[in-house]
Structures are given as structure tokens and as C-alpha cells.
Short mmCIF file of N, CA and C in Angstrom, two decimals:
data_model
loop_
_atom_site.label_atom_id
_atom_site.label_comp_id
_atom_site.label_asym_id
_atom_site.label_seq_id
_atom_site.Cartn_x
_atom_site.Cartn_y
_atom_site.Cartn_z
N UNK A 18 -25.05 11.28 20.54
CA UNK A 18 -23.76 10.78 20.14
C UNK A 18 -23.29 9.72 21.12
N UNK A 19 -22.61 8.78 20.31
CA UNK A 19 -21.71 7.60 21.32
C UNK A 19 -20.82 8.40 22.89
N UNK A 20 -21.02 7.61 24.01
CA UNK A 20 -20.60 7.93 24.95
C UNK A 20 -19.59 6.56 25.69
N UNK A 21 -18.44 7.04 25.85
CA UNK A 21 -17.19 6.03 25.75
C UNK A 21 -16.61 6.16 27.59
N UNK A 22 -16.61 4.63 28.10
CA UNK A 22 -16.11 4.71 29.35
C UNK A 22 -15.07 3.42 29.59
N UNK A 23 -13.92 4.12 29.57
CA UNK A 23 -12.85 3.07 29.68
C UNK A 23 -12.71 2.36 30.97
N UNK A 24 -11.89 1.08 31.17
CA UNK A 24 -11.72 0.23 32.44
C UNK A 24 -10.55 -0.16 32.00
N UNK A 25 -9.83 -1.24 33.27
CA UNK A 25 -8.66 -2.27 32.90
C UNK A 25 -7.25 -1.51 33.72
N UNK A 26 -7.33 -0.42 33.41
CA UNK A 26 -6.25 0.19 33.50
C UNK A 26 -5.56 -0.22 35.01
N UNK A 27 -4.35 -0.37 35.18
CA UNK A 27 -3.69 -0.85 36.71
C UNK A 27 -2.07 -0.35 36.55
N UNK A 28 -1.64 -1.25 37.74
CA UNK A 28 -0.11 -1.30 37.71
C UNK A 28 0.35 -2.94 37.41
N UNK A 29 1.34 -2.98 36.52
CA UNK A 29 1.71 -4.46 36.34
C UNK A 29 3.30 -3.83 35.86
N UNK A 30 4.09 -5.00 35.81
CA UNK A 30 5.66 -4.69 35.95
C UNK A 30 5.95 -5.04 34.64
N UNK A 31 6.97 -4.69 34.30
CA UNK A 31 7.54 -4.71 32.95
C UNK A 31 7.62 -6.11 32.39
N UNK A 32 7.42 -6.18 30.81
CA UNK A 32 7.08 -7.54 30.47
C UNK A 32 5.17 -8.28 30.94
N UNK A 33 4.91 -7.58 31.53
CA UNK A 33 4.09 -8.17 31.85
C UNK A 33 2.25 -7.47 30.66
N UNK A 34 1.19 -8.35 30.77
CA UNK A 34 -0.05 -7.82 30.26
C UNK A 34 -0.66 -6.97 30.88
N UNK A 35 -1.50 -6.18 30.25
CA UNK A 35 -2.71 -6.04 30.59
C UNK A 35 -3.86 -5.93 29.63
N UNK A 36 -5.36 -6.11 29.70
CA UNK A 36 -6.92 -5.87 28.72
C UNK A 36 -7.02 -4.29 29.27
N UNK A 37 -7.06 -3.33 28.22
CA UNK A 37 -8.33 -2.61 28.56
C UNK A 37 -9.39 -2.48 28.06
N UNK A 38 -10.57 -1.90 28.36
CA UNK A 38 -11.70 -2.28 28.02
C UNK A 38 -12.65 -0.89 27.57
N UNK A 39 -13.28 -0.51 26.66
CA UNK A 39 -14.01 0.67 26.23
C UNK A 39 -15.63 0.38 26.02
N UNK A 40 -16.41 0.73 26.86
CA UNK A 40 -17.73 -0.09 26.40
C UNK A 40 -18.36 1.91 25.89
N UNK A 41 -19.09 1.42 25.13
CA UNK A 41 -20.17 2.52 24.21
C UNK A 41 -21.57 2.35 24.56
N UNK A 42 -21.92 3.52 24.27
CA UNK A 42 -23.21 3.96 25.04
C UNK A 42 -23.81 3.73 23.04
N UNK A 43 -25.37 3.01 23.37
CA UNK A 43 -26.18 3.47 22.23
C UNK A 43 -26.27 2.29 21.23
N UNK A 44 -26.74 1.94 20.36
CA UNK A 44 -27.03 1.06 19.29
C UNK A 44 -26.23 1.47 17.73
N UNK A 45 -25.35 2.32 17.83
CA UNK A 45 -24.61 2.77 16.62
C UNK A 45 -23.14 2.45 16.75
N UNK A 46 -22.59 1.63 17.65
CA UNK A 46 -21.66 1.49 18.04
C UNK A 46 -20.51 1.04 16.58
N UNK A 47 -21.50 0.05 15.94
CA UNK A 47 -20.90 -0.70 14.78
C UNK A 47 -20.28 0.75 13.58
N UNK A 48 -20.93 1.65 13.39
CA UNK A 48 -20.87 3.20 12.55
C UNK A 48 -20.18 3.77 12.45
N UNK A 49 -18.78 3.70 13.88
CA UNK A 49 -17.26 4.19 14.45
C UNK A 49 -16.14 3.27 13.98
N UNK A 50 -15.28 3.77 13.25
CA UNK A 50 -13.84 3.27 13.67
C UNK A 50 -13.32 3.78 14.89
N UNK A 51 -12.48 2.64 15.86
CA UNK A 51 -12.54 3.40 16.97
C UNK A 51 -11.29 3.19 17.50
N UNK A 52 -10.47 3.72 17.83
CA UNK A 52 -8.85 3.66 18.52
C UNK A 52 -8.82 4.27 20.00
N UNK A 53 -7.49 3.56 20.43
CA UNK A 53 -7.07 4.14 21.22
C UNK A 53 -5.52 5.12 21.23
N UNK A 54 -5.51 6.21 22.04
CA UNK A 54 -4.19 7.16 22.41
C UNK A 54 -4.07 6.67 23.49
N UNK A 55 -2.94 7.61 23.66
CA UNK A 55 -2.23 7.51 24.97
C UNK A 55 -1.50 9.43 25.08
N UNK A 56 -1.48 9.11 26.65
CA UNK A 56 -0.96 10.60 27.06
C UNK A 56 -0.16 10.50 28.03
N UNK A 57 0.73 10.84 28.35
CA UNK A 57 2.01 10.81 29.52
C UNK A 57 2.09 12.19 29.84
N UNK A 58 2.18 12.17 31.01
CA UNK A 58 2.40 13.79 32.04
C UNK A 58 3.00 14.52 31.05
N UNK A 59 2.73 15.78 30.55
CA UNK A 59 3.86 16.76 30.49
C UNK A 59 3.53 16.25 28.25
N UNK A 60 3.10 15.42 28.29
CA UNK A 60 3.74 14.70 26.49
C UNK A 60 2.42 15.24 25.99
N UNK A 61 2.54 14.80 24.62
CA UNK A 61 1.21 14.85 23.57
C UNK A 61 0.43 13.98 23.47
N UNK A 62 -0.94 13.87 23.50
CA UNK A 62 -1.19 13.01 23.25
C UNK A 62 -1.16 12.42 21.96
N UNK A 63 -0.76 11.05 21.82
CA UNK A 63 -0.26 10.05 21.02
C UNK A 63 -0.96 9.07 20.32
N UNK A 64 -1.28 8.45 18.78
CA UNK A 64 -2.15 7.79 18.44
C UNK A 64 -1.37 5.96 19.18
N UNK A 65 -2.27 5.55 19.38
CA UNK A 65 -1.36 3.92 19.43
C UNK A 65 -2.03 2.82 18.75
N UNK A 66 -3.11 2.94 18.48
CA UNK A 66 -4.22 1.79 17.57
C UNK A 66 -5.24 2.06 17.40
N UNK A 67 -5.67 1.54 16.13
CA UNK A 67 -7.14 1.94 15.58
C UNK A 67 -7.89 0.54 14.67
N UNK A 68 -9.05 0.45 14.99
CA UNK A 68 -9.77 -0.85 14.22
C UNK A 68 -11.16 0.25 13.35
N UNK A 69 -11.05 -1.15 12.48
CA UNK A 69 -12.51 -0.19 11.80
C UNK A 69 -13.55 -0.66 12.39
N UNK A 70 -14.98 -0.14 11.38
CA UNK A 70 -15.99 -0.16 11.97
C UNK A 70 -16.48 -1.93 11.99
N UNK A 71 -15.84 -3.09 11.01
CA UNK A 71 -16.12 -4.60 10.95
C UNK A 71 -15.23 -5.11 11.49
N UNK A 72 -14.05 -4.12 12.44
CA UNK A 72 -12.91 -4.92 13.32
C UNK A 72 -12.03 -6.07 12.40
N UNK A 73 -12.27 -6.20 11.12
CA UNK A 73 -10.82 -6.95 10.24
C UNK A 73 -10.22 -6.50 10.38
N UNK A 74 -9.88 -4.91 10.01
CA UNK A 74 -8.54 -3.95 9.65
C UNK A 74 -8.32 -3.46 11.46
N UNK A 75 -6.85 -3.72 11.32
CA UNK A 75 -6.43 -2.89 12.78
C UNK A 75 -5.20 -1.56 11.57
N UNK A 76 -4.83 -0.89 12.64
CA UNK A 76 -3.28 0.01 12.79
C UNK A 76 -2.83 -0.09 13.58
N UNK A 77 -1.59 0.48 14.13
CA UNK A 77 -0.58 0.27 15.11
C UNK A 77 0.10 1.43 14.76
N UNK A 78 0.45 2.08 15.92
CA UNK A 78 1.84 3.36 16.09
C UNK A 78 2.70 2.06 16.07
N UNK A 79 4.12 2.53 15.36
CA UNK A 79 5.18 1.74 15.67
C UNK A 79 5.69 1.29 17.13
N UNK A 80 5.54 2.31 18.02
CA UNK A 80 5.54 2.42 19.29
C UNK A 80 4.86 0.75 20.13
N UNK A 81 3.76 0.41 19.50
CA UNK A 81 3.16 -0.69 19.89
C UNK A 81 3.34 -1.78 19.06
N UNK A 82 3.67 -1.43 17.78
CA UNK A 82 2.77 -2.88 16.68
C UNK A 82 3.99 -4.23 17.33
N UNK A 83 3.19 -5.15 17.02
CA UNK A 83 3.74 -6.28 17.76
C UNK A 83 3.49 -6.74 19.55
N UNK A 84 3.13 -5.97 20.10
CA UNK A 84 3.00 -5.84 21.37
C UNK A 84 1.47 -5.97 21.83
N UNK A 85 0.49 -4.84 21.25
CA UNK A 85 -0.83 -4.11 21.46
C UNK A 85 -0.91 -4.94 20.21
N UNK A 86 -2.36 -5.52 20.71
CA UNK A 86 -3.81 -6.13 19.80
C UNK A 86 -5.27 -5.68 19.83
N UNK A 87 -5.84 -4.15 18.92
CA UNK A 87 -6.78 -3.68 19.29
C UNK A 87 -8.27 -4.59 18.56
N UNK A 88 -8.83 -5.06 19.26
CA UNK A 88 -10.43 -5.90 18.55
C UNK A 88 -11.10 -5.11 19.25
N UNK A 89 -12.69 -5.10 18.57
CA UNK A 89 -14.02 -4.97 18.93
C UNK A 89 -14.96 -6.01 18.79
N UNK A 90 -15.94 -6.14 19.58
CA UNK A 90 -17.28 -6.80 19.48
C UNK A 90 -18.15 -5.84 19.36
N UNK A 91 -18.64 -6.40 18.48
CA UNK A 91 -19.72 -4.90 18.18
C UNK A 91 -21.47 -5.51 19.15
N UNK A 92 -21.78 -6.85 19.55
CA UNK A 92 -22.34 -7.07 19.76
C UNK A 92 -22.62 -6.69 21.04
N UNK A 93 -21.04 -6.32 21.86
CA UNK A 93 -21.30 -5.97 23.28
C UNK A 93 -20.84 -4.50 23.37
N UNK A 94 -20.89 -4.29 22.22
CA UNK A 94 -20.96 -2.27 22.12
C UNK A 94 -19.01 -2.14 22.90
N UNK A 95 -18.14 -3.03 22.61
CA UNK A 95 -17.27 -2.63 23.55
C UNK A 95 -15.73 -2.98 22.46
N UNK A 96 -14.61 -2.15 22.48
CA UNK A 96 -13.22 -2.12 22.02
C UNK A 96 -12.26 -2.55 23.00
N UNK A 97 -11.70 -3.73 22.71
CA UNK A 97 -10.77 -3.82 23.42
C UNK A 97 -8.58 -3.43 23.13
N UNK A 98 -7.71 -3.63 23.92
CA UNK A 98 -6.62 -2.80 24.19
C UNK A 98 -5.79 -4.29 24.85
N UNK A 99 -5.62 -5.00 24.02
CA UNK A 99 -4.66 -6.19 24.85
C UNK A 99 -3.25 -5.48 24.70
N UNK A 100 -2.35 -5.82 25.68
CA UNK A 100 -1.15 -4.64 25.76
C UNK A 100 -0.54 -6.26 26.56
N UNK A 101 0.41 -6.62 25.72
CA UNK A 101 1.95 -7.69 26.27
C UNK A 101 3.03 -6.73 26.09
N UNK A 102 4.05 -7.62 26.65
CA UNK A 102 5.06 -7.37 26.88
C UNK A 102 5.58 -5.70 27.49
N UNK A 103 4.58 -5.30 28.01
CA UNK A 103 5.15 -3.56 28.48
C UNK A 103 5.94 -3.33 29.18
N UNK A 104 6.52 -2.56 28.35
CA UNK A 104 7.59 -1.07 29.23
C UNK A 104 7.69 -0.47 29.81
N UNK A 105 7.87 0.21 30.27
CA UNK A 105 8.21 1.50 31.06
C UNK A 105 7.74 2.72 30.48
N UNK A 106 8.03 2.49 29.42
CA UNK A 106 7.47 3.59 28.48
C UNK A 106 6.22 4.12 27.71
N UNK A 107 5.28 3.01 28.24
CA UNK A 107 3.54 2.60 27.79
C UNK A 107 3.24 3.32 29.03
N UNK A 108 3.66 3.75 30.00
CA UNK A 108 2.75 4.66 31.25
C UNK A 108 2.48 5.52 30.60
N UNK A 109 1.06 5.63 30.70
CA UNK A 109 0.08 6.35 30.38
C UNK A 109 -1.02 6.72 30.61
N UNK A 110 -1.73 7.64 30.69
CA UNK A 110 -3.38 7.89 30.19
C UNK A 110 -3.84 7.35 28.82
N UNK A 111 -4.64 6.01 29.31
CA UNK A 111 -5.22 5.76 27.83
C UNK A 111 -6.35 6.13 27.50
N UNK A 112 -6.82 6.83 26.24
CA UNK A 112 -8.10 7.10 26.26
C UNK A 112 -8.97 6.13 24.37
N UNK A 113 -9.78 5.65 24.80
CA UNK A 113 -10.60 5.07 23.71
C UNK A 113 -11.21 6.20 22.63
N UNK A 114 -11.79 6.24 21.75
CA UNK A 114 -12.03 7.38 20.71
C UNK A 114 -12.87 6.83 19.65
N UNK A 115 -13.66 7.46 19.45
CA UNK A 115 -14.74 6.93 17.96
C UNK A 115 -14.76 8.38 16.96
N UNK A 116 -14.44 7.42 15.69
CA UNK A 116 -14.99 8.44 14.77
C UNK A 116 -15.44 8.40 13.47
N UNK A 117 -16.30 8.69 12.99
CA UNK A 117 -17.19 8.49 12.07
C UNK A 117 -16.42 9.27 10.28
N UNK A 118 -15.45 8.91 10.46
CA UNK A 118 -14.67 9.51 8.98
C UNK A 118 -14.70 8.37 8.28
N UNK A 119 -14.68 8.16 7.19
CA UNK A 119 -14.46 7.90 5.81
C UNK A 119 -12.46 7.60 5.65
N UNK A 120 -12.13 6.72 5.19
CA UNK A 120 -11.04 6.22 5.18
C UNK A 120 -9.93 5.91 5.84
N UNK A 121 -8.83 5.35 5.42
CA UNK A 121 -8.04 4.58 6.54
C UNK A 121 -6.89 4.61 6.28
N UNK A 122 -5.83 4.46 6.76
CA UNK A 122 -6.30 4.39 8.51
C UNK A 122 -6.62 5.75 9.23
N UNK A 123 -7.19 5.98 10.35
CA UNK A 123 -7.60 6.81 10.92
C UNK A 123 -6.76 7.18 11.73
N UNK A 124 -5.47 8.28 12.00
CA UNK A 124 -4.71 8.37 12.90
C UNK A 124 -4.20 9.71 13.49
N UNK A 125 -5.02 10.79 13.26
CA UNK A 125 -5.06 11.75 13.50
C UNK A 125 -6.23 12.20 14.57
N UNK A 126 -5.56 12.87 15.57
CA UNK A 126 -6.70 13.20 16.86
C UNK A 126 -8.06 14.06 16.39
N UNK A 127 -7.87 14.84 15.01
CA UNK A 127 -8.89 15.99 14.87
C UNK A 127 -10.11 14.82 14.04
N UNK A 128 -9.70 13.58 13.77
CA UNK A 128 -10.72 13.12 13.71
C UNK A 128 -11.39 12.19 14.16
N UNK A 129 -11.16 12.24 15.08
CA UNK A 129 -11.91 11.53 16.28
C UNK A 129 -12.87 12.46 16.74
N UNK A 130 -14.11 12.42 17.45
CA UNK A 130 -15.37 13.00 17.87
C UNK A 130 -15.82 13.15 19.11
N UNK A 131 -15.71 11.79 19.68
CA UNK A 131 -15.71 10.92 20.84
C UNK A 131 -14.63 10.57 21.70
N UNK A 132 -14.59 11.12 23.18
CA UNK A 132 -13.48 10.38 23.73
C UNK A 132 -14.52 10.00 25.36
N UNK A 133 -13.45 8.73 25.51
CA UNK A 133 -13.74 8.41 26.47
C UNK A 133 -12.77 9.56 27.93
N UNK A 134 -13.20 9.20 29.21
CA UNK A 134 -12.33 9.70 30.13
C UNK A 134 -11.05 9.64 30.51
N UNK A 135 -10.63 8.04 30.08
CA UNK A 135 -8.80 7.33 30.37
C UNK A 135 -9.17 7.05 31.35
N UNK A 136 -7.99 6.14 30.93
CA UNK A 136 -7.64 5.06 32.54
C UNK A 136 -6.70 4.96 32.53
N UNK A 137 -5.64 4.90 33.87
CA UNK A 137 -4.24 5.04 33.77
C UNK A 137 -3.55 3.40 33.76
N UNK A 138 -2.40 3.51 32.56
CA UNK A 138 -1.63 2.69 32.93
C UNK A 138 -0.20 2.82 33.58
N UNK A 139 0.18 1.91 34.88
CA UNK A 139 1.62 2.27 34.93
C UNK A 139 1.88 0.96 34.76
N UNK A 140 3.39 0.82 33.81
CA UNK A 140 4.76 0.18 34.29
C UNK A 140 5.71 0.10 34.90
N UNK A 141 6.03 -0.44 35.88
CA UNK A 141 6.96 -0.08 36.89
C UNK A 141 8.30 -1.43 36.27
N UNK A 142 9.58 -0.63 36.37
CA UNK A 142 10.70 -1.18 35.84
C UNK A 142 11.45 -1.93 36.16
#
């Protein structure tokens, strides 16, 4: 099975960007729709974006849309997490996710398969 290792993650101040980055283990990479959550101390974890397996179609939690731009390259096995304008309220554990279901959008954690480890983001205010 796909094996998911996130990067990018830092501290940057409010308003400000950051990329994160999810690279996949294996030659099936293209086979996953693949999103990212988020988790905050103490919270649930949270859906925030999902692309399919040909990266046309994205989703967005309301929480992000407008802000967060999730793409993939399937050629470099890797999902990316462009994140403008952040809050205070995007601190998080982000974690990347693949999963091999059948229709869309995909925004429920039980179907996801695959997670990567997270990488933390903070916003400082």
C-alpha cells in the first residue's frame, strides 16, 4: 500500500503563505484521491481539501475554500497544500491521506486508508 510523508510545515504570521508537500511511496500514486485534514490540540480531526485521482476536481471545507489550493503531480508521486492568507485558526497538525473509494467528493475520515505522519502548522497573531 501507498506510504505518505508530509513536509513544509513551519511558523509564518498571520496573512502570510505557506506549500505543504506530501510525496507517495510506489507507482500507484495516480489510483488515490487524496486530501488533506487538519488536527488542533484537544479538537477533531477535520477534513480541509481533497483532489481526485486526474487532479481537475478539488473540494474545500468552508473553513479554507478561497484561501487553500490543493493540486497533485502525479508524475512526481507528490500532493500539494498551498495555504494564503492564514489565521490563527489554521494551527494545526496537517496530515495528507489517500483513498481508493469510488465517488465524490471524498470527505469523510473512514474513507481514507492511508495517512501520512503531519507536519505542524503554526500561525502566530
Amino acid at each position: 500500500q501507498v506510504q505518505l510523508v508530509e513536509s513544509g510545515g513551519g511558523l509564518v504570521q498571520a496573512g502570510g503563505s505557506l506549500r505543504l508537500s506530501c510525496a507517495a511511496s510506489g507507482r500507484t500514486f495516480s489510483s488515490y484521491a487524496m486530501a488533506w485534514f487538519r488536527q488542533a490540540p484537544g479538537k477533531e480531526r477535520e477534513f480541509a481539501a481533497a483532489v481526485t485521482r486526474s487532479g481537475v476536481n478539488t473540494y474545500y471545507a468552508d473553513s479554507v475554500k478561497g484561501r487553500f489550493t490543493i493540486s497533485r503531480d502525479n508524475a512526481k508521486n507528490t500532493v500539494y497544500l498551498q495555504m494564503k492568507y492564514l489565521k490563527p485558526e489554521d494551527t494545526a497538525v496537517y496530515y495528507c491521506a489517500a483513498s481508493s473509494y469510488s465517488g465524490w467528493p471524498l470527505i469523510e475520515i473512514n474513507v481514507y486508508g492511508a495517512w501520512g505522519q503531519g507536519t505542524q502548522v503554526t500561525v502566530s497573531s
